[in-house]
Tab-separated table of C-alpha atoms in Angstrom:
chain	number	residue	atom	x	y	z
A	1	MET	CA	27.301	-4.888	-19.022
A	2	LYS	CA	29.564	-6.809	-16.567
A	3	LYS	CA	30.046	-10.535	-17.222
A	4	TYR	CA	27.078	-12.736	-15.844
A	5	SER	CA	27.941	-13.793	-12.343
A	6	ALA	CA	26.801	-17.444	-11.490
A	7	LYS	CA	26.465	-16.004	-7.791
A	8	PHE	CA	23.608	-13.633	-8.759
A	9	CYS	CA	20.637	-14.716	-6.448
A	10	PRO	CA	17.695	-12.913	-7.697
A	11	LEU	CA	15.541	-12.886	-4.137
A	12	VAL	CA	14.664	-9.953	-1.764
A	13	VAL	CA	14.122	-11.330	1.824
A	14	ASP	CA	12.905	-10.081	5.020
A	15	VAL	CA	14.824	-10.101	8.168
A	16	PRO	CA	13.414	-10.912	11.600
A	17	GLY	CA	14.107	-7.898	13.699
A	18	PRO	CA	15.458	-4.412	14.065
A	19	THR	CA	19.110	-5.694	14.231
A	20	LEU	CA	20.866	-8.219	12.426
A	21	ASP	CA	21.486	-11.416	14.639
A	22	ASP	CA	24.489	-13.581	13.987
A	23	ALA	CA	22.285	-16.122	12.321
A	24	THR	CA	20.804	-13.960	10.097
A	25	ARG	CA	24.222	-12.435	9.041
A	26	ARG	CA	25.400	-15.838	8.095
A	27	HIS	CA	21.992	-16.437	6.072
A	28	LEU	CA	22.262	-13.189	4.012
A	29	ALA	CA	26.020	-13.596	3.366
A	30	HIS	CA	25.930	-17.354	2.374
A	31	TYR	CA	23.154	-16.611	-0.481
A	32	GLY	CA	23.971	-13.239	-1.205
A	33	PHE	CA	20.432	-11.941	-1.621
A	34	ALA	CA	19.874	-9.060	-4.206
A	35	GLY	CA	18.234	-7.094	-1.206
A	36	VAL	CA	16.091	-6.640	1.748
A	37	CYS	CA	12.640	-5.521	2.254
A	38	LEU	CA	11.947	-3.767	5.760
A	39	PHE	CA	8.706	-4.025	7.713
A	40	ARG	CA	7.151	-2.435	10.877
A	41	LYS	CA	9.030	-5.250	12.924
A	42	ASN	CA	12.379	-3.829	11.553
A	43	VAL	CA	11.677	-0.182	12.816
A	44	GLN	CA	12.045	1.293	16.115
A	45	HIS	CA	13.376	5.087	15.388
A	46	ARG	CA	15.203	6.595	12.337
A	47	ARG	CA	18.673	6.280	13.658
A	48	GLN	CA	18.145	2.710	14.348
A	49	LEU	CA	16.657	2.096	10.900
A	50	ALA	CA	19.680	3.713	9.316
A	51	GLU	CA	22.002	1.576	11.439
A	52	LEU	CA	20.231	-1.744	9.955
A	53	VAL	CA	20.205	-0.702	6.458
A	54	GLU	CA	24.072	0.068	7.022
A	55	GLN	CA	24.660	-3.389	8.640
A	56	ILE	CA	22.633	-5.116	5.674
A	57	ARG	CA	24.962	-3.284	3.061
A	58	GLU	CA	27.959	-4.312	5.236
A	59	VAL	CA	26.634	-7.797	4.775
A	60	LEU	CA	25.299	-7.933	1.077
A	61	GLY	CA	27.522	-5.331	-0.291
A	62	PRO	CA	26.857	-1.501	-1.170
A	63	GLU	CA	24.930	-2.657	-4.302
A	64	ALA	CA	22.185	-4.079	-2.436
A	65	LEU	CA	18.575	-3.088	-2.862
A	66	ILE	CA	16.923	-2.017	0.489
A	67	ALA	CA	12.976	-1.889	-0.004
A	68	ILE	CA	10.077	-0.690	1.841
A	69	ASP	CA	6.492	-0.363	1.262
A	70	GLN	CA	6.111	3.443	2.164
A	71	GLU	CA	2.892	4.322	0.151
A	72	GLY	CA	1.454	6.955	2.276
A	73	GLY	CA	-1.957	6.698	4.130
A	74	ALA	CA	-2.511	3.090	5.827
A	75	VAL	CA	0.823	1.707	4.486
A	76	LEU	CA	3.830	3.161	6.106
A	77	ARG	CA	6.269	1.033	7.573
A	78	THR	CA	7.931	3.759	9.399
A	79	THR	CA	6.037	6.601	10.960
A	80	ASP	CA	9.349	8.179	12.158
A	81	LEU	CA	9.446	10.304	9.101
A	82	PRO	CA	6.702	12.971	7.874
A	83	GLU	CA	3.815	10.967	7.186
A	84	ALA	CA	2.156	11.172	3.468
A	85	PRO	CA	-1.730	11.157	2.994
A	86	SER	CA	-3.186	8.060	1.082
A	87	ALA	CA	-2.939	7.741	-2.746
A	88	MET	CA	-6.821	8.296	-2.749
A	89	ALA	CA	-6.332	11.438	-0.519
A	90	LEU	CA	-4.262	12.748	-3.530
A	91	GLY	CA	-7.218	11.717	-5.892
A	92	ALA	CA	-9.433	13.802	-3.935
A	93	ALA	CA	-6.895	16.697	-4.241
A	94	ASP	CA	-6.652	15.943	-7.839
A	95	ASP	CA	-3.268	18.108	-8.666
A	96	PRO	CA	-0.437	16.332	-10.265
A	97	ALA	CA	2.182	18.865	-9.116
A	98	LEU	CA	0.839	17.967	-5.431
A	99	ALA	CA	1.414	14.411	-6.131
A	100	GLU	CA	4.770	14.837	-7.364
A	101	ALA	CA	5.607	17.065	-4.485
A	102	VAL	CA	4.253	14.475	-2.050
A	103	GLY	CA	6.258	11.481	-3.706
A	104	ALA	CA	9.558	13.720	-3.562
A	105	ALA	CA	8.806	14.174	-0.074
A	106	VAL	CA	8.628	10.607	0.736
A	107	GLY	CA	11.399	9.993	-1.083
A	108	ARG	CA	13.737	12.383	0.765
A	109	GLY	CA	12.964	10.890	3.933
A	110	LEU	CA	13.858	7.507	2.779
A	111	ILE	CA	17.171	8.343	1.176
A	112	SER	CA	18.061	9.986	4.296
A	113	LEU	CA	18.304	6.726	5.726
A	114	GLY	CA	19.754	4.631	2.795
A	115	ILE	CA	16.530	3.241	1.463
A	116	ASN	CA	16.636	3.119	-2.396
A	117	TRP	CA	13.580	1.325	-3.383
A	118	ASP	CA	9.964	2.100	-2.407
A	119	TYR	CA	7.235	-0.578	-3.307
A	120	ALA	CA	5.049	2.400	-4.543
A	121	PRO	CA	2.897	3.932	-5.928
A	122	VAL	CA	-0.159	1.800	-6.459
A	123	LEU	CA	-1.434	2.059	-9.925
A	124	ASP	CA	-4.611	-0.256	-9.388
A	125	VAL	CA	-7.852	1.438	-10.514
A	126	ASN	CA	-10.132	0.846	-7.681
A	127	THR	CA	-13.483	0.034	-9.368
A	128	ASP	CA	-15.059	-2.506	-6.660
A	129	PRO	CA	-16.090	-0.805	-3.513
A	130	ARG	CA	-15.923	-4.060	-1.734
A	131	ASN	CA	-12.080	-4.566	-2.688
A	132	PRO	CA	-10.593	-5.504	0.813
A	133	VAL	CA	-7.119	-4.637	0.196
A	134	ILE	CA	-6.598	-1.843	-2.466
A	135	GLY	CA	-9.429	0.934	-1.517
A	136	ASP	CA	-7.643	4.008	-0.397
A	137	ARG	CA	-4.238	2.923	-1.708
A	138	SER	CA	-5.587	3.704	-5.040
A	139	PHE	CA	-5.549	6.953	-6.555
A	140	GLY	CA	-9.155	6.432	-7.771
A	141	SER	CA	-11.676	4.970	-10.160
A	142	ASP	CA	-10.778	6.800	-13.280
A	143	PRO	CA	-7.701	5.088	-15.176
A	144	ALA	CA	-6.536	8.445	-16.883
A	145	LYS	CA	-6.357	10.137	-13.199
A	146	VAL	CA	-4.744	7.278	-11.645
A	147	ALA	CA	-2.206	7.252	-14.431
A	148	GLU	CA	-1.666	11.062	-13.861
A	149	LEU	CA	-1.438	11.204	-10.432
A	150	GLY	CA	0.459	8.060	-9.934
A	151	LEU	CA	3.226	8.713	-12.340
A	152	SER	CA	3.709	12.110	-10.884
A	153	TRP	CA	4.114	10.756	-7.471
A	154	ALA	CA	6.520	8.306	-9.007
A	155	ARG	CA	8.463	11.037	-10.796
A	156	GLY	CA	8.877	12.917	-7.566
A	157	LEU	CA	10.155	9.837	-5.484
A	158	GLU	CA	12.575	9.005	-8.095
A	159	GLY	CA	13.615	12.626	-8.422
A	160	ALA	CA	14.674	12.314	-5.075
A	161	GLY	CA	16.813	9.416	-5.250
A	162	VAL	CA	14.565	6.403	-4.464
A	163	MET	CA	13.453	3.875	-7.181
A	164	ALA	CA	9.636	3.733	-7.357
A	165	CYS	CA	7.812	0.359	-8.225
A	166	VAL	CA	4.382	0.662	-9.415
A	167	LYS	CA	1.925	-2.265	-8.509
A	168	HIS	CA	0.160	-4.519	-8.758
A	169	PHE	CA	0.515	-5.354	-12.471
A	170	PRO	CA	-1.591	-5.880	-14.557
A	171	GLY	CA	-4.226	-4.299	-12.015
A	172	HIS	CA	-5.965	-5.367	-8.624
A	173	GLY	CA	-8.421	-3.086	-8.405
A	174	ASP	CA	-11.622	-4.886	-9.445
A	175	THR	CA	-11.297	-7.722	-6.920
A	176	TYR	CA	-13.378	-8.573	-3.656
A	177	LEU	CA	-10.773	-11.171	-2.589
A	178	ASP	CA	-7.535	-10.036	-0.637
A	179	SER	CA	-4.679	-11.703	-2.433
A	180	HIS	CA	-2.962	-12.043	0.766
A	181	LEU	CA	-5.550	-14.490	1.785
A	182	ALA	CA	-6.850	-16.059	-1.360
A	183	LEU	CA	-6.568	-16.184	-5.193
A	184	PRO	CA	-8.739	-13.522	-6.849
A	185	VAL	CA	-9.936	-14.017	-10.381
A	186	VAL	CA	-10.787	-11.083	-12.954
A	187	ARG	CA	-12.910	-12.371	-15.502
A	188	LYS	CA	-12.815	-9.436	-17.945
A	189	PRO	CA	-12.280	-9.617	-21.454
A	190	ARG	CA	-9.039	-8.211	-23.022
A	191	GLU	CA	-10.820	-4.935	-24.335
A	192	GLN	CA	-11.966	-4.317	-20.899
A	193	LEU	CA	-8.699	-4.784	-19.355
A	194	GLU	CA	-7.223	-2.540	-21.821
A	195	ALA	CA	-9.497	0.150	-21.168
A	196	VAL	CA	-9.363	0.102	-17.334
A	197	GLU	CA	-6.527	-2.103	-15.560
A	198	PHE	CA	-3.785	-1.822	-18.233
A	199	TYR	CA	-4.318	1.820	-19.139
A	200	PRO	CA	-1.709	3.434	-15.937
A	201	PHE	CA	0.577	0.555	-16.336
A	202	ARG	CA	0.988	1.250	-20.054
A	203	ARG	CA	1.611	4.796	-19.358
A	204	ALA	CA	4.285	3.747	-16.652
A	205	VAL	CA	5.959	1.731	-19.195
A	206	GLU	CA	5.991	4.850	-21.502
A	207	ALA	CA	7.031	7.044	-18.826
A	208	GLY	CA	10.274	4.601	-18.338
A	209	ILE	CA	9.300	3.977	-14.463
A	210	SER	CA	12.184	1.999	-12.999
A	211	SER	CA	10.350	-1.230	-11.515
A	212	ILE	CA	6.718	-2.964	-11.715
A	213	MET	CA	5.443	-5.434	-9.041
A	214	THR	CA	3.214	-8.491	-10.221
A	215	ALA	CA	-0.180	-9.292	-8.848
A	216	HIS	CA	-1.120	-12.519	-7.707
A	217	ILE	CA	-4.215	-12.587	-9.584
A	218	LEU	CA	-5.621	-14.940	-12.233
A	219	TYR	CA	-6.836	-13.270	-15.361
A	220	PRO	CA	-8.086	-15.914	-17.716
A	221	ALA	CA	-8.329	-13.703	-20.834
A	222	LEU	CA	-4.642	-13.490	-20.682
A	223	ASP	CA	-3.853	-16.909	-19.082
A	224	PRO	CA	-6.147	-19.385	-18.053
A	225	GLU	CA	-3.710	-21.519	-16.104
A	226	TYR	CA	-1.326	-19.427	-14.077
A	227	PRO	CA	-1.904	-16.095	-12.012
A	228	ALA	CA	0.043	-13.002	-13.238
A	229	THR	CA	3.148	-13.751	-10.999
A	230	LEU	CA	3.779	-16.798	-12.668
A	231	SER	CA	2.605	-16.310	-16.189
A	232	GLN	CA	4.987	-16.277	-18.989
A	233	ALA	CA	2.224	-15.025	-21.220
A	234	ILE	CA	1.763	-11.920	-18.952
A	235	LEU	CA	5.139	-11.119	-17.785
A	236	THR	CA	7.126	-11.996	-20.926
A	237	GLY	CA	4.763	-11.974	-23.638
A	238	LEU	CA	2.567	-8.992	-22.570
A	239	LEU	CA	4.816	-6.841	-20.530
A	240	ARG	CA	8.463	-7.217	-22.249
A	241	GLU	CA	7.548	-8.425	-25.817
A	242	GLU	CA	4.093	-6.598	-26.547
A	243	TRP	CA	4.897	-3.355	-24.624
A	244	GLY	CA	8.646	-3.299	-24.694
A	245	TYR	CA	9.262	-2.743	-20.766
A	246	ASP	CA	12.978	-3.228	-19.728
A	247	GLY	CA	12.871	-2.254	-16.191
A	248	LEU	CA	12.942	-4.399	-13.410
A	249	VAL	CA	10.183	-6.836	-12.473
A	250	VAL	CA	9.691	-7.873	-9.047
A	251	THR	CA	7.116	-10.214	-7.525
A	252	ASP	CA	4.555	-9.792	-4.802
A	253	SER	CA	5.508	-11.466	-1.822
A	254	MET	CA	5.583	-15.255	-2.693
A	255	ASP	CA	4.275	-16.277	0.819
A	256	MET	CA	0.873	-14.741	0.078
A	257	GLN	CA	-1.831	-17.283	0.130
A	258	ALA	CA	-3.011	-16.512	-3.434
A	259	ILE	CA	0.483	-18.255	-4.449
A	260	THR	CA	0.863	-20.560	-1.532
A	261	GLN	CA	-2.351	-22.198	-2.182
A	262	PHE	CA	-2.250	-22.087	-6.009
A	263	SER	CA	1.229	-23.757	-5.726
A	264	ALA	CA	0.395	-26.324	-2.973
A	265	ASP	CA	-0.375	-29.172	-5.609
A	266	ARG	CA	1.750	-27.852	-8.066
A	267	PHE	CA	5.128	-26.649	-6.901
A	268	ASN	CA	7.298	-26.847	-3.819
A	269	PRO	CA	8.141	-23.077	-2.278
A	270	GLY	CA	11.454	-23.149	-4.190
A	271	ALA	CA	9.970	-24.421	-7.560
A	272	ALA	CA	7.263	-21.671	-7.248
A	273	ALA	CA	10.049	-18.897	-7.060
A	274	LEU	CA	12.041	-20.599	-9.871
A	275	HIS	CA	8.580	-20.795	-12.014
A	276	ALA	CA	8.130	-16.777	-11.468
A	277	PHE	CA	11.673	-16.224	-12.469
A	278	GLY	CA	11.367	-18.314	-15.457
A	279	ALA	CA	8.089	-16.658	-16.284
A	280	GLY	CA	9.738	-13.318	-16.533
A	281	ALA	CA	10.202	-11.671	-12.838
A	282	ASP	CA	13.961	-10.273	-12.380
A	283	LEU	CA	13.576	-10.571	-8.622
A	284	VAL	CA	11.538	-12.731	-6.397
A	285	LEU	CA	10.358	-11.315	-3.221
A	286	ALA	CA	10.779	-14.027	-0.836
A	287	LEU	CA	9.248	-13.247	2.366
A	288	GLY	CA	8.617	-15.645	5.405
A	289	SER	CA	10.655	-18.488	6.963
A	290	ARG	CA	14.406	-18.706	6.732
A	291	GLU	CA	13.595	-22.510	5.367
A	292	THR	CA	11.461	-21.108	2.632
A	293	GLN	CA	14.112	-18.716	1.548
A	294	GLN	CA	16.616	-21.289	1.700
A	295	ALA	CA	14.593	-23.754	-0.625
A	296	GLN	CA	13.995	-20.626	-2.937
A	297	ALA	CA	17.576	-19.666	-3.255
A	298	GLU	CA	18.633	-23.551	-3.643
A	299	ALA	CA	16.014	-23.952	-6.494
A	300	LEU	CA	17.443	-20.953	-8.282
A	301	ARG	CA	21.353	-22.083	-7.776
A	302	GLN	CA	20.437	-25.521	-9.176
A	303	ALA	CA	18.782	-24.199	-12.122
A	304	GLN	CA	21.700	-21.858	-12.745
A	305	GLU	CA	24.310	-24.626	-12.416
A	306	GLU	CA	21.931	-27.042	-14.612
A	307	GLY	CA	21.214	-24.562	-16.991
A	308	THR	CA	17.435	-25.359	-16.887
A	309	ILE	CA	17.043	-21.508	-17.422
A	310	PRO	CA	18.962	-19.983	-20.331
A	311	ALA	CA	21.987	-18.035	-19.297
A	312	GLN	CA	20.594	-15.246	-21.272
A	313	ARG	CA	17.747	-15.075	-19.000
A	314	TRP	CA	19.800	-14.664	-16.283
A	315	GLU	CA	22.095	-11.972	-17.719
A	316	GLU	CA	19.142	-9.674	-18.609
A	317	SER	CA	18.034	-9.672	-14.977
A	318	GLN	CA	21.422	-9.176	-13.994
A	319	ARG	CA	21.868	-6.208	-16.465
A	320	ARG	CA	18.559	-4.639	-15.294
A	321	LEU	CA	19.521	-5.115	-11.515
A	322	GLU	CA	22.814	-3.375	-12.046
A	323	GLU	CA	21.402	-0.442	-13.797
A	324	ALA	CA	18.948	0.016	-11.312
A	325	ILE	CA	21.383	0.236	-8.750
A	326	ALA	CA	23.729	2.478	-10.780
A	327	ARG	CA	20.726	5.005	-10.996
A	328	PHE	CA	19.563	4.645	-7.313
A	329	PRO	CA	22.750	3.901	-5.443
A	330	GLY	CA	21.192	4.192	-2.088
A	331	THR	CA	23.864	6.558	-0.672
A	332	PRO	CA	22.049	8.433	2.183
A	333	ARG	CA	21.500	12.041	1.710
A	334	PRO	CA	21.341	14.801	4.341
A	335	TYR	CA	17.796	15.448	5.698
A	336	SER	CA	18.184	18.822	7.570
A	337	PRO	CA	15.472	20.055	10.178
A	338	THR	CA	14.514	22.641	7.678
A	339	LEU	CA	14.005	20.448	4.865
A	340	GLU	CA	11.949	18.073	7.106
A	341	ALA	CA	9.810	20.889	8.197
A	342	GLU	CA	9.368	21.787	4.564
A	343	ASP	CA	8.229	18.264	3.695
A	344	LEU	CA	5.993	18.131	6.667
A	345	ALA	CA	4.261	21.382	5.448
A	346	ILE	CA	3.977	19.674	2.010
A	347	LEU	CA	2.225	16.636	3.114
A	348	THR	CA	-0.060	18.735	5.815
A	349	ALA	CA	-1.281	21.096	2.865
A	350	ALA	CA	-2.078	17.788	0.574
A	351	ALA	CA	-4.119	16.483	3.810
A	352	ARG	CA	-6.073	19.712	3.923
A	353	ARG	CA	-6.796	19.674	0.227
A	354	SER	CA	-8.192	15.963	0.436
A	355	ILE	CA	-10.860	16.138	3.196
A	356	THR	CA	-14.266	15.677	1.240
A	357	ARG	CA	-17.813	16.731	2.023
A	358	TYR	CA	-20.565	14.332	1.174
A	359	GLY	CA	-24.309	15.423	1.380
A	360	GLU	CA	-25.417	18.311	3.280
A	361	VAL	CA	-22.832	18.491	5.966
A	362	GLN	CA	-23.534	20.360	9.321
A	363	LEU	CA	-20.723	20.943	11.767
A	364	PRO	CA	-20.524	21.239	15.454
A	365	ARG	CA	-20.775	24.724	17.072
A	366	PRO	CA	-18.011	25.296	19.691
A	367	GLY	CA	-20.140	25.263	22.807
A	368	ASP	CA	-21.868	21.779	21.530
A	369	ARG	CA	-22.024	18.866	23.767
A	370	ILE	CA	-20.859	16.247	21.315
A	371	LEU	CA	-21.658	12.466	21.427
A	372	PHE	CA	-18.820	10.761	19.798
A	373	VAL	CA	-19.431	7.019	18.844
A	374	ALA	CA	-16.836	4.687	17.225
A	375	PRO	CA	-15.574	1.063	17.516
A	376	ASP	CA	-13.307	0.230	20.441
A	377	VAL	CA	-10.549	-0.808	18.245
A	378	ALA	CA	-9.248	-1.044	14.539
A	379	VAL	CA	-6.869	-3.805	13.919
A	380	GLY	CA	-4.323	-3.901	10.951
A	381	GLU	CA	-4.936	-6.615	8.407
A	382	SER	CA	-3.126	-7.972	5.363
A	383	ALA	CA	-1.038	-5.102	3.924
A	384	TYR	CA	-1.794	-2.637	6.829
A	385	GLU	CA	0.198	-3.115	9.968
A	386	ASN	CA	-2.260	-0.953	12.017
A	387	GLY	CA	-5.306	0.615	11.948
A	388	PRO	CA	-6.910	4.076	13.139
A	389	ALA	CA	-7.610	4.682	16.799
A	390	ALA	CA	-10.754	6.752	16.989
A	391	GLN	CA	-9.823	7.548	20.553
A	392	ASP	CA	-7.046	9.432	19.601
A	393	LEU	CA	-9.212	11.688	17.431
A	394	ALA	CA	-11.709	11.972	20.357
A	395	ARG	CA	-8.867	13.108	22.779
A	396	ARG	CA	-7.728	15.704	20.377
A	397	LEU	CA	-11.372	16.784	19.430
A	398	ALA	CA	-12.022	17.222	23.140
A	399	GLU	CA	-9.446	19.808	23.205
A	400	ARG	CA	-11.664	21.876	20.913
A	401	PHE	CA	-14.963	20.688	22.101
A	402	PRO	CA	-14.685	20.115	25.787
A	403	GLY	CA	-18.494	18.836	26.159
A	404	LEU	CA	-17.592	15.778	24.196
A	405	LYS	CA	-18.673	12.382	25.331
A	406	THR	CA	-17.162	9.175	23.848
A	407	LEU	CA	-19.178	5.909	23.440
A	408	ALA	CA	-16.969	2.808	21.893
A	409	TYR	CA	-18.615	-0.261	20.600
A	410	PRO	CA	-17.086	-3.647	20.000
A	411	ARG	CA	-17.162	-4.255	16.344
A	412	SER	CA	-18.257	-7.604	16.522
A	413	ALA	CA	-21.463	-6.710	18.534
A	414	PRO	CA	-22.358	-2.953	18.045
A	415	GLU	CA	-25.741	-3.537	19.355
A	416	ALA	CA	-24.172	-4.060	22.944
A	417	ILE	CA	-24.260	-0.026	23.282
A	418	ARG	CA	-27.727	0.740	21.540
A	419	ALA	CA	-29.402	1.493	24.845
A	420	SER	CA	-26.496	3.779	25.832
A	421	VAL	CA	-26.319	5.508	22.608
A	422	GLN	CA	-30.109	6.194	22.731
A	423	ALA	CA	-29.877	7.799	26.184
A	424	ALA	CA	-26.674	9.759	25.544
A	425	ALA	CA	-28.054	11.010	22.382
A	426	GLN	CA	-31.141	12.893	24.044
A	427	GLU	CA	-28.368	14.452	26.175
A	428	ALA	CA	-26.229	15.274	23.491
A	429	ASP	CA	-26.279	18.717	21.043
A	430	PHE	CA	-24.317	16.981	17.971
A	431	ILE	CA	-23.476	13.422	16.951
A	432	LEU	CA	-20.448	12.343	15.404
A	433	TYR	CA	-20.329	8.622	14.047
A	434	VAL	CA	-16.810	7.765	13.177
A	435	THR	CA	-16.296	4.594	11.199
A	436	THR	CA	-12.469	3.299	11.209
A	437	SER	CA	-12.390	-0.157	9.522
A	438	ARG	CA	-11.019	-1.051	6.088
A	439	GLN	CA	-13.493	-3.594	5.655
A	440	GLN	CA	-16.995	-3.053	4.737
A	441	LEU	CA	-19.439	-2.124	7.607
A	442	GLN	CA	-21.006	-4.764	9.722
A	443	PRO	CA	-24.975	-5.157	9.639
A	444	GLY	CA	-25.024	-4.044	13.206
A	445	GLU	CA	-22.887	-1.016	12.537
A	446	VAL	CA	-25.405	0.147	9.810
A	447	GLU	CA	-28.181	-0.369	12.279
A	448	LEU	CA	-26.309	1.600	14.891
A	449	ALA	CA	-25.712	4.370	12.678
A	450	ARG	CA	-29.285	4.603	11.721
A	451	THR	CA	-30.372	4.952	15.102
A	452	LEU	CA	-27.815	7.723	15.773
A	453	PHE	CA	-29.204	9.556	12.515
A	454	ALA	CA	-32.772	8.972	13.655
A	455	SER	CA	-32.205	10.804	17.005
A	456	GLY	CA	-33.495	14.163	15.843
A	457	ARG	CA	-30.150	15.682	16.777
A	458	PRO	CA	-27.612	17.033	14.241
A	459	ALA	CA	-25.530	14.148	13.177
A	460	LEU	CA	-22.359	13.943	10.835
A	461	HIS	CA	-20.433	10.366	9.852
A	462	VAL	CA	-16.669	10.816	9.654
A	463	ALA	CA	-15.017	8.016	7.433
A	464	LEU	CA	-11.780	7.776	8.612
A	465	TRP	CA	-10.437	5.109	6.516
A	466	ASN	CA	-12.749	3.650	3.767
A	467	PRO	CA	-14.615	6.227	1.773
A	468	TYR	CA	-17.174	3.852	0.876
A	469	HIS	CA	-18.665	3.719	4.210
A	470	ALA	CA	-20.170	7.107	3.312
A	471	MET	CA	-21.662	5.453	0.045
A	472	ASN	CA	-23.215	2.654	2.562
A	473	LEU	CA	-24.718	4.762	5.058
A	474	GLY	CA	-25.885	7.439	2.812
A	475	GLN	CA	-25.625	10.168	5.637
A	476	PRO	CA	-23.789	13.394	5.604
A	477	ALA	CA	-20.189	12.801	5.839
A	478	LEU	CA	-16.703	13.990	5.948
A	479	ILE	CA	-14.126	11.638	4.360
A	480	THR	CA	-10.576	11.636	4.936
A	481	TYR	CA	-9.184	8.673	3.159
A	482	GLY	CA	-6.704	7.886	6.323
A	483	TRP	CA	-5.861	8.975	9.637
A	484	ARG	CA	-2.100	9.834	9.964
A	485	GLN	CA	-1.144	12.714	11.978
A	486	PRO	CA	-1.415	15.555	9.275
A	487	THR	CA	-4.897	13.960	8.022
A	488	LEU	CA	-6.115	14.245	11.693
A	489	GLU	CA	-4.976	17.793	11.968
A	490	ALA	CA	-6.906	18.706	8.674
A	491	LEU	CA	-9.983	16.920	9.947
A	492	LEU	CA	-10.156	18.811	13.228
A	493	GLU	CA	-9.701	21.970	11.189
A	494	ALA	CA	-12.493	20.882	8.954
A	495	LEU	CA	-14.780	20.115	11.744
A	496	SER	CA	-13.946	23.903	13.108
A	497	GLY	CA	-15.062	25.049	9.820
A	498	ALA	CA	-12.091	25.005	7.538
A	499	PRO	CA	-12.631	24.427	3.786
A	500	THR	CA	-12.922	20.885	2.653
A	501	PRO	CA	-12.161	21.116	-1.220
A	502	GLY	CA	-11.508	17.385	-1.772
A	503	LYS	CA	-13.726	15.887	-4.406
A	504	LEU	CA	-14.815	12.112	-4.651
A	505	PRO	CA	-12.106	10.333	-6.683
A	506	VAL	CA	-14.278	7.081	-6.859
A	507	GLU	CA	-17.739	6.707	-8.153
A	508	PHE	CA	-20.582	6.218	-5.521
A	509	ILE	CA	-23.509	4.564	-6.397
A	510	PRO	CA	-26.288	6.074	-4.257
A	511	ARG	CA	-27.884	3.481	-2.020
């Protein structure tokens, strides 16, 4: 192990744009952050992204970690690489070898740009259909399947040269609040946590997965005072001492309201980051304003100088960081057109195997006049930087079904098109109702769907993002678990009669 460096700054920060301006260069150089996390705001195309990664390493040094959330499905920060289906889509395919191949394909794309840390896969067990932020990011509702598929995906990623980061420890699947917006509380006894939430993360520790991200969630059975990110009982007592984990632990973003609201009357921004480090996190994800990053860095620097956290604690985190960098150095690897085409074929095959039938599905006939009804827009939210465009699906579907007619409704007022829908339904041979939101359906959307399915025409629901919409409506459906290009292509094939072998990876309770 190298001698402990007082310059070690255990923060991972974001940068404002697709290039480094002079002020950002000075900011990075002054504090010597451990790494940078990239978002859609940093991405124009892959050549630019590779140049940005190189610029960051020129400032922070070749050992800097370059991180990204490239989970697949809805959470893809760059779409200029082959697009992986969501974790829940892989849960529907239920093939560990396929999950590993998808993880490897994601890794090969990222390492070609010099990105050596992916905040994925999600090991949360999604047991609450109302969950507003996990859902399709989870492999399903069975802890054993989540562990098997998630760890296969992580092995594929790490085998390609990119460090995996399983999240959100100790589990974000049984919540109905979004920790980007509020502090969720999971009031389960320890025995239930052991059986469900803990299971995939225990398996990850046993498998030696290289890093874990914390959850901004309060678990009173484990720590009645602090959420996991700030809890010494959870990060040190449970994860380090009881489970024996010695990989990197990184916090989720400290600018999420679960932490900022909790910390408002307890810590200033710098002290909250220091508390997370003292609780057992090796790296703090310090996203947000430059002033907040400065406050966090200065609080950590002062703690180093004053010895308020023992030197051994700093040494342990620096050692883990150095070991991670040695294993995942971030040296770009060639990504030939042939290899990229092979990866795209893997991801397309995975999408085809994920499409799931729900109920007695009827399909449109080639000459049918199809009425296509969907919201006019689907926005991104919290972890998601964009949403599905049903109109893109409609355009592609019209190439196969020239008689297609589209009716779009404002999601805030579905009733606005009820009269138009009733009239158009009488002129249609087949009705497609497409749901595109990650959130629960609005009451008006449920009523609109009932109107469509009561029209007397053959009708089909397409759940283009949230699979639980099929449970809520209770009508025949095709479920895709996402909308990226390989998935849309698989859906078009399914609507034309291709096999739909996917199996529901979550428990549906019939309404």
